[in-house]
């Protein structure tokens, strides 16, 4: 039963977590600062938990594939996603620094703008630009393509059906875009329009929703194309 409604459950979870994040930032700033913004705070821990969930699910799916029933391309894609999720998880953990407690050393001291043992804080090419590419992919593959195919009544690409997000995951994919929208609106500097919540990091909320989307995408792939094969 839970698996059947997994997309709805995960979307509701994402909405609730983002709402809690915004409301505490607005009405309980001291609580927000003490619990939500630290590297081992609530938001960061939730990001790690959903990444771990996605990684475990991904590995389980790989182990469940049977050569006779599943294409080699699916196996290759799941290897790519597993490696990608593992890398992102390691980066979010600064490869253990925040939990074990070592100081940044060597090259990271000079190149990492937050003195952390990770790569994504050393260059926009390892942080903002890959995220922009990922968000664009989620927008096109998770929102635009499902809507167009639903409207046209047939597939519009030659991509395998198992590769594409399904319509059930569209609300969560759309939320990935919406989560960062206040920051983008602020960047436009429209007179009289500004979302000002001190210390609230919209990018962290977006990352959390992205990681929840990872879980939803993998569960959809499992439900419709692996478990039933």
Coordinates of C-alpha atoms in Angstrom, one line a residue:
X1 CA 0.0 0.0 0.0
X2 CA 2.8 2.4 0.9
X3 CA 4.7 1.6 -2.3
X4 CA 1.5 2.2 -4.3
X5 CA 1.3 5.8 -3.0
X6 CA 5.0 6.5 -2.6
X7 CA 5.0 9.5 -5.0
X8 CA 2.2 11.2 -3.1
X9 CA 3.7 10.4 0.3
X10 CA 7.1 11.8 -0.7
X11 CA 5.6 14.9 -2.2
X12 CA 3.6 15.5 1.0
X13 CA 6.8 15.0 3.0
X14 CA 8.7 17.5 0.9
X15 CA 5.9 20.1 1.2
X16 CA 5.7 19.6 5.0
X17 CA 9.5 19.8 5.5
X18 CA 9.8 23.0 3.3
X19 CA 6.9 24.6 5.1
X20 CA 8.4 23.8 8.5
X21 CA 11.7 25.2 7.3
X22 CA 10.1 28.5 6.1
X23 CA 7.8 28.9 9.1
X24 CA 10.6 28.3 11.7
X25 CA 12.8 30.8 9.8
X26 CA 10.0 33.4 9.9
X27 CA 8.6 32.9 13.4
X28 CA 11.2 31.1 15.4
X29 CA 14.6 32.5 14.1
X30 CA 16.6 31.5 17.2
X31 CA 15.3 27.9 16.9
X32 CA 16.0 28.0 13.2
X33 CA 19.6 29.1 13.7
X34 CA 20.3 26.6 16.4
X35 CA 18.8 23.6 14.7
X36 CA 18.4 24.2 11.0
X37 CA 21.5 25.9 9.7
X38 CA 24.4 24.0 11.2
X39 CA 26.2 21.5 9.0
X40 CA 24.9 18.7 11.3
X41 CA 21.5 20.4 11.7
X42 CA 18.1 19.2 10.8
X43 CA 18.1 20.1 7.1
X44 CA 21.6 18.7 6.5
X45 CA 20.7 15.5 8.3
X46 CA 17.5 15.1 6.3
X47 CA 19.5 15.5 3.1
X48 CA 21.9 12.8 4.2
X49 CA 19.0 10.4 5.2
X50 CA 17.2 10.8 1.8
X51 CA 20.5 10.3 0.0
X52 CA 21.2 7.2 2.0
X53 CA 17.7 5.9 1.3
X54 CA 18.2 6.6 -2.5
X55 CA 21.6 4.8 -2.4
X56 CA 20.4 1.7 -0.6
X57 CA 17.4 1.5 -2.9
X58 CA 19.6 2.0 -6.0
X59 CA 22.0 -0.8 -4.9
X60 CA 19.0 -3.1 -4.1
X61 CA 17.6 -2.5 -7.5
X62 CA 20.9 -3.3 -9.2
X63 CA 21.1 -6.5 -7.3
X64 CA 17.5 -7.3 -8.4
X65 CA 18.1 -7.0 -12.1
X66 CA 18.0 -10.2 -14.1
X67 CA 19.9 -10.3 -17.4
X68 CA 17.0 -12.0 -19.3
X69 CA 14.4 -9.5 -18.2
X70 CA 16.1 -6.2 -18.0
X71 CA 18.1 -4.3 -20.7
X72 CA 21.8 -3.8 -20.2
X73 CA 21.1 0.0 -20.6
X74 CA 19.0 -0.1 -17.5
X75 CA 21.8 -1.8 -15.6
X76 CA 24.3 0.8 -16.9
X77 CA 22.0 3.7 -15.9
X78 CA 21.6 2.4 -12.4
X79 CA 25.3 2.1 -12.0
X80 CA 25.7 5.7 -13.1
X81 CA 23.0 6.8 -10.7
X82 CA 24.5 4.8 -7.8
X83 CA 27.9 6.3 -8.4
X84 CA 26.4 9.8 -8.6
X85 CA 24.3 9.5 -5.4
X86 CA 27.4 8.0 -3.6
X87 CA 29.5 11.0 -4.7
X88 CA 26.8 13.6 -3.7
X89 CA 26.3 11.8 -0.3
X90 CA 30.1 11.9 0.3
X91 CA 30.2 15.6 -0.6
X92 CA 27.2 16.4 1.7
X93 CA 29.1 14.7 4.6
X94 CA 32.3 16.3 3.6
X95 CA 33.5 12.7 3.4
X96 CA 32.9 12.4 7.2
X97 CA 34.5 15.7 8.4
X98 CA 31.3 17.0 10.1
X99 CA 30.7 13.8 12.0
X100 CA 34.2 12.7 12.9
X101 CA 35.4 16.3 13.4
X102 CA 38.8 16.6 11.6
X103 CA 40.0 20.0 10.2
X104 CA 40.4 20.6 6.5
X105 CA 44.0 19.9 5.4
X106 CA 46.4 20.5 2.5
X107 CA 44.8 21.6 -0.8
X108 CA 41.3 22.0 0.8
X109 CA 42.6 24.7 3.2
X110 CA 43.5 26.9 0.3
X111 CA 40.8 26.0 -2.3
X112 CA 37.7 25.3 -0.2
X113 CA 35.9 28.5 0.7
X114 CA 34.3 26.9 3.8
X115 CA 37.3 25.0 5.0
X116 CA 35.7 21.7 4.3
X117 CA 36.9 18.4 2.9
X118 CA 34.8 18.4 -0.2
X119 CA 35.0 19.5 -3.8
X120 CA 31.7 21.3 -4.3
X121 CA 32.9 24.4 -2.3
X122 CA 36.0 24.7 -4.4
X123 CA 34.5 25.8 -7.7
X124 CA 31.2 26.7 -9.3
X125 CA 31.9 24.0 -11.9
X126 CA 31.5 21.4 -9.1
X127 CA 28.5 23.1 -7.4
X128 CA 26.2 25.6 -9.0
X129 CA 26.7 24.6 -12.6
X130 CA 26.1 20.8 -12.1
X131 CA 23.1 21.7 -9.9
X132 CA 21.7 23.9 -12.7
X133 CA 22.2 21.1 -15.2
X134 CA 20.4 18.6 -12.8
X135 CA 17.6 21.0 -12.1
X136 CA 17.1 21.7 -15.9
X137 CA 17.0 17.9 -16.5
X138 CA 14.4 17.5 -13.8
X139 CA 12.3 20.4 -15.3
X140 CA 12.5 19.0 -18.8
X141 CA 12.2 15.3 -17.9
X142 CA 10.0 15.5 -14.9
X143 CA 7.6 18.3 -15.8
X144 CA 7.7 19.4 -19.4
X145 CA 7.9 16.0 -21.1
X146 CA 5.2 14.2 -19.0
X147 CA 2.8 17.1 -19.6
X148 CA 3.5 17.2 -23.3
X149 CA 3.2 13.4 -23.7
X150 CA 0.0 13.5 -21.7
X151 CA -1.4 16.2 -23.9
X152 CA -0.4 14.6 -27.2
X153 CA -1.3 11.1 -26.1
X154 CA 1.9 9.4 -27.3
X155 CA 5.6 9.3 -26.6
X156 CA 7.6 12.3 -28.0
X157 CA 11.1 10.9 -27.7
X158 CA 12.8 7.6 -28.3
X159 CA 13.9 7.5 -24.6
X160 CA 13.1 4.2 -23.0
X161 CA 9.9 4.4 -20.9
X162 CA 11.8 3.1 -17.8
X163 CA 14.2 6.0 -18.1
X164 CA 11.6 8.8 -18.0
X165 CA 10.0 10.0 -14.8
X166 CA 6.2 9.3 -14.7
X167 CA 3.4 11.7 -14.4
X168 CA 2.9 10.8 -10.7
X169 CA 6.3 12.3 -9.9
X170 CA 5.5 15.6 -11.6
X171 CA 4.4 17.5 -8.5
X172 CA 7.7 16.7 -6.8
X173 CA 9.7 17.6 -9.9
X174 CA 7.8 20.9 -10.1
X175 CA 8.6 21.5 -6.4
X176 CA 12.3 21.3 -7.2
X177 CA 11.9 24.4 -9.3
X178 CA 9.5 26.2 -6.9
X179 CA 11.9 25.7 -3.9
X180 CA 14.5 27.9 -5.5
X181 CA 12.1 30.4 -7.0
X182 CA 12.1 33.0 -4.2
X183 CA 15.9 33.3 -4.6
X184 CA 15.5 33.8 -8.3
X185 CA 12.8 36.4 -7.9
X186 CA 15.0 38.3 -5.4
X187 CA 17.8 38.2 -8.0
X188 CA 15.5 40.1 -10.5
X189 CA 15.4 43.0 -8.1
X190 CA 11.8 43.8 -8.8
X191 CA 10.7 47.0 -6.9
X192 CA 8.7 46.1 -3.9
X193 CA 9.1 42.4 -4.3
X194 CA 11.6 40.7 -2.1
X195 CA 11.5 37.5 -0.1
X196 CA 13.4 38.3 3.1
X197 CA 13.7 35.5 5.6
X198 CA 17.0 36.0 7.5
X199 CA 19.4 33.1 7.3
X200 CA 17.0 31.0 5.2
X201 CA 18.9 29.2 2.5
X202 CA 16.6 28.4 -0.3
X203 CA 19.3 26.4 -2.0
X204 CA 19.4 24.0 0.9
X205 CA 15.7 23.5 0.6
X206 CA 16.0 22.8 -3.1
X207 CA 18.7 20.3 -2.5
X208 CA 16.5 18.5 0.0
X209 CA 13.6 18.3 -2.5
X210 CA 16.0 17.1 -5.2
X211 CA 17.2 14.2 -2.9
X212 CA 13.6 13.3 -2.2
X213 CA 12.9 13.3 -5.9
X214 CA 15.8 10.9 -6.3
X215 CA 14.0 8.4 -4.0
X216 CA 10.7 9.0 -5.8
X217 CA 12.3 8.4 -9.2
X218 CA 14.0 5.2 -8.2
X219 CA 10.8 3.9 -6.5
X220 CA 8.9 4.5 -9.6
X221 CA 11.5 2.7 -11.7
X222 CA 11.3 -0.2 -9.3
X223 CA 7.5 -0.4 -9.1
X224 CA 6.8 -0.2 -12.8
X225 CA 9.9 -1.7 -14.6
X226 CA 11.9 -3.9 -12.2
X227 CA 9.5 -5.5 -9.7
X228 CA 7.0 -6.5 -12.4
X229 CA 9.5 -7.9 -14.8

